[in-house]
Coordinates of C-alpha atoms in Angstrom, one line a residue:
Chain H
K1 CA -18.4 -34.3 23.5
Q2 CA -21.9 -33.0 23.6
E3 CA -22.6 -30.1 21.4
V4 CA -25.9 -28.0 21.4
T5 CA -26.8 -25.7 18.6
Q6 CA -29.7 -23.3 18.4
I7 CA -30.4 -21.5 15.1
P8 CA -31.2 -18.9 14.3
A9 CA -29.3 -16.7 16.9
A10 CA -32.2 -14.0 16.7
L11 CA -35.8 -14.0 15.7
S12 CA -38.4 -11.1 15.3
V13 CA -42.1 -11.9 15.0
P14 CA -45.3 -9.8 15.2
E15 CA -47.5 -10.3 18.2
G16 CA -50.0 -13.1 18.0
E17 CA -47.8 -15.5 15.8
N18 CA -47.3 -19.1 16.8
L19 CA -43.6 -20.0 16.6
V20 CA -41.1 -22.7 17.0
L21 CA -37.6 -22.5 18.3
N22 CA -35.2 -25.3 17.4
C23 CA -32.4 -27.1 19.3
S24 CA -30.1 -29.9 18.2
F25 CA -27.7 -31.9 20.0
T26 CA -25.0 -34.4 18.9
D27 CA -25.0 -37.2 21.5
S28 CA -28.4 -38.8 22.0
A29 CA -27.3 -40.5 25.3
I30 CA -29.0 -37.7 27.5
Y31 CA -30.7 -37.7 30.8
N32 CA -32.9 -34.7 30.2
L33 CA -33.3 -31.6 28.3
Q34 CA -34.3 -28.2 29.6
W35 CA -35.5 -24.9 28.0
F36 CA -34.6 -21.8 29.9
R37 CA -35.7 -18.2 29.5
Q38 CA -33.3 -15.3 30.3
D39 CA -34.2 -11.6 30.3
P40 CA -31.4 -9.1 29.7
G41 CA -29.1 -8.8 32.8
K42 CA -31.0 -11.4 34.7
G43 CA -30.4 -15.1 35.6
L44 CA -32.1 -18.2 33.8
T45 CA -35.5 -19.3 34.5
S46 CA -36.5 -22.8 33.8
L47 CA -39.4 -23.1 31.6
L48 CA -39.8 -26.9 30.8
L49 CA -37.8 -30.1 31.7
I50 CA -38.2 -33.2 29.5
Q51 CA -36.9 -36.4 30.8
S52 CA -35.0 -38.8 28.3
S53 CA -38.2 -41.1 28.5
Q54 CA -40.6 -38.3 27.5
R55 CA -41.7 -36.9 24.3
E56 CA -43.1 -33.6 25.3
Q57 CA -43.9 -31.3 28.0
T58 CA -46.5 -28.5 28.3
S59 CA -46.8 -25.5 30.4
G60 CA -49.5 -22.8 29.5
R61 CA -48.7 -21.5 26.0
L62 CA -45.5 -23.5 25.8
N63 CA -45.0 -26.9 24.5
A64 CA -41.5 -28.7 24.3
S65 CA -40.9 -31.9 22.4
L66 CA -37.9 -34.1 22.4
D67 CA -36.8 -36.7 19.9
K68 CA -33.7 -38.3 21.2
S69 CA -33.0 -40.5 18.1
S70 CA -32.7 -37.4 15.8
G71 CA -31.0 -35.3 18.5
R72 CA -33.6 -32.6 18.3
S73 CA -35.9 -30.6 20.5
T74 CA -38.4 -27.9 19.7
L75 CA -40.1 -25.2 22.0
Y76 CA -43.4 -24.2 20.6
I77 CA -44.8 -20.7 21.8
A78 CA -48.5 -20.2 21.0
A79 CA -50.0 -16.8 20.4
S80 CA -46.7 -14.8 21.3
Q81 CA -46.9 -11.6 23.3
P82 CA -44.4 -8.8 23.6
G83 CA -43.6 -10.1 27.2
D84 CA -42.3 -13.3 25.6
S85 CA -39.3 -11.2 24.3
A86 CA -36.3 -12.8 25.8
T87 CA -33.3 -15.2 25.1
Y88 CA -34.3 -18.9 25.1
L89 CA -31.7 -21.3 26.0
C90 CA -31.9 -25.1 25.4
A91 CA -29.6 -27.2 27.7
V92 CA -28.9 -30.9 27.6
G93 CA -28.3 -32.9 30.8
T94 CA -25.9 -35.7 30.7
G95 CA -24.4 -38.0 33.3
A96 CA -25.7 -38.9 36.8
N97 CA -25.1 -35.3 38.1
S98 CA -27.1 -33.8 35.3
K99 CA -24.2 -31.6 34.1
L100 CA -25.9 -29.3 31.5
T101 CA -24.4 -28.3 28.1
F102 CA -26.1 -25.2 26.8
G103 CA -26.7 -23.9 23.3
K104 CA -26.0 -20.3 22.7
G105 CA -29.5 -19.2 22.8
I106 CA -32.2 -17.7 20.6
T107 CA -33.0 -14.0 21.1
L108 CA -36.7 -13.6 20.5
S109 CA -38.4 -10.1 19.8
V110 CA -42.1 -10.0 19.7
R111 CA -43.4 -6.8 18.0
P112 CA -46.6 -5.3 19.3
Chain A
N1 CA -37.6 -18.7 49.9
A2 CA -34.9 -16.7 48.6
G3 CA -33.8 -19.5 46.3
V4 CA -30.4 -19.2 44.9
T5 CA -28.4 -15.9 46.1
Q6 CA -25.0 -14.6 44.8
T7 CA -22.7 -11.9 46.0
P8 CA -21.4 -9.6 44.9
K9 CA -23.8 -8.5 42.1
F10 CA -20.9 -6.7 40.4
Q11 CA -17.2 -6.5 40.9
V12 CA -14.0 -4.8 39.2
L13 CA -10.7 -6.4 39.7
K14 CA -7.3 -5.6 38.7
T15 CA -5.2 -8.3 36.9
G16 CA -3.6 -10.4 39.6
Q17 CA -6.0 -9.7 42.3
S18 CA -8.0 -12.5 44.0
M19 CA -11.7 -12.6 45.0
T20 CA -14.3 -15.1 46.0
L21 CA -17.8 -15.2 44.6
Q22 CA -20.2 -16.6 47.1
C23 CA -23.4 -18.5 46.4
A24 CA -26.2 -19.8 48.8
Q25 CA -29.2 -21.8 48.4
D26 CA -32.3 -22.5 50.6
M27 CA -34.0 -25.2 48.8
N28 CA -32.1 -28.1 50.5
H29 CA -30.6 -29.0 47.2
N30 CA -27.7 -31.5 47.2
S31 CA -26.0 -30.4 43.8
M32 CA -24.5 -27.1 43.2
Y33 CA -22.9 -25.7 39.9
W34 CA -20.8 -22.8 38.8
Y35 CA -21.2 -21.5 35.2
R36 CA -19.7 -18.5 33.3
Q37 CA -21.6 -16.8 30.3
D38 CA -19.7 -15.1 27.6
P39 CA -20.9 -13.4 24.5
G40 CA -20.9 -15.7 21.6
M41 CA -19.9 -18.8 23.9
G42 CA -23.0 -19.5 25.8
L43 CA -23.0 -20.8 29.4
R44 CA -20.1 -23.2 30.3
L45 CA -19.8 -25.4 33.5
I46 CA -16.7 -24.3 35.7
Y47 CA -17.1 -26.7 38.7
Y48 CA -19.8 -28.7 40.3
S49 CA -20.6 -30.3 43.6
A50 CA -22.7 -33.3 43.4
S51 CA -23.1 -33.3 47.4
E52 CA -21.5 -31.8 50.5
G53 CA -17.9 -32.5 50.7
T54 CA -17.4 -33.2 46.9
T55 CA -16.4 -31.2 43.9
D56 CA -15.6 -31.9 40.5
K57 CA -14.3 -30.1 37.3
G58 CA -16.4 -28.9 34.6
E59 CA -15.5 -27.8 31.0
V60 CA -13.6 -24.7 31.9
P61 CA -11.9 -25.1 35.5
N62 CA -8.4 -23.5 34.9
G63 CA -7.8 -20.5 37.0
Y64 CA -10.6 -21.3 39.5
N65 CA -10.9 -23.2 42.8
V66 CA -14.3 -23.9 44.6
S67 CA -15.3 -24.8 48.1
R68 CA -18.5 -26.5 49.2
L69 CA -18.6 -25.1 52.6
N70 CA -21.8 -26.8 53.7
K71 CA -25.0 -28.0 52.0
R72 CA -26.2 -24.5 51.4
E73 CA -23.1 -22.7 50.3
F74 CA -20.6 -23.2 47.2
S75 CA -18.0 -20.5 46.6
L76 CA -15.8 -19.9 43.7
R77 CA -12.4 -18.4 44.1
L78 CA -10.1 -16.6 41.4
E79 CA -6.6 -16.8 42.9
S80 CA -5.0 -14.4 40.4
A81 CA -7.5 -12.8 38.1
A82 CA -6.8 -12.4 34.4
P83 CA -8.7 -10.4 31.8
S84 CA -10.0 -13.5 30.2
Q85 CA -12.0 -14.3 33.2
T86 CA -14.1 -11.1 32.7
S87 CA -17.6 -12.7 32.4
V88 CA -20.9 -13.2 34.2
Y89 CA -20.8 -15.9 36.7
F90 CA -23.8 -17.9 37.6
C91 CA -24.5 -20.3 40.5
A92 CA -27.3 -23.0 40.2
S93 CA -28.5 -25.7 42.5
G94 CA -30.7 -28.9 42.0
L95 CA -31.6 -32.1 43.6
A96 CA -29.3 -35.1 43.3
G97 CA -29.6 -38.1 41.2
G98 CA -29.9 -36.5 37.7
G99 CA -33.0 -35.6 35.8
E100 CA -33.8 -32.5 37.9
T101 CA -34.3 -28.9 37.1
Q102 CA -31.5 -26.5 38.0
Y103 CA -32.3 -23.2 39.6
F104 CA -30.1 -20.3 39.0
G105 CA -29.1 -17.3 40.9
P106 CA -29.2 -13.7 39.4
G107 CA -25.4 -13.7 38.4
T108 CA -22.2 -11.9 39.2
R109 CA -20.8 -9.5 36.6
L110 CA -17.0 -9.5 36.8
L111 CA -14.6 -7.2 35.0
V112 CA -10.8 -7.8 35.2
L113 CA -8.8 -5.0 34.0

């Protein structure tokens, strides 16, 4: 059974800092890996999707990497802003129907 | 484009009552999913539908039934609600065939007393 771990559960950083959020998974036979953002009381918004054949994806200040062999992914946020404060969830897609297994998320607080 | 919509936004039930959570998407996606989100547990898949007319169990299907009414709509039914089903329920959709982004609705907060 696939298990996805995100540590730490919470992180507080000053504005402007570059930061890395980590995600690990136990089964390397994945179709893809997604990073989502969730604001309090809201649904999930997809940030980046990395296919199993890719090593990284970039969108603006965000960069996600994937190392299937070691079962790890990182989300790099450059020049963090208070608006980046949210919970970031990592999800691994397995099977032809892309069923997602989620980590519990990392709650990020960016202090002005 | 409304994306993925869910109704109701919030519901309070008494133990033993039944209700149906509605979900609709206007992105012409083949696959639809129901998740529940609980503190400390993360999101867990309840049921999914790979295409119109098909449904399959996810990780936590007990106590739930689903109907894929047509390509747009995927409903989740609680026949006899229990306090353990207090949760936030999210519907999602995506293209078929794997490897696709899933798009999530805003969620339904359910409280079972």
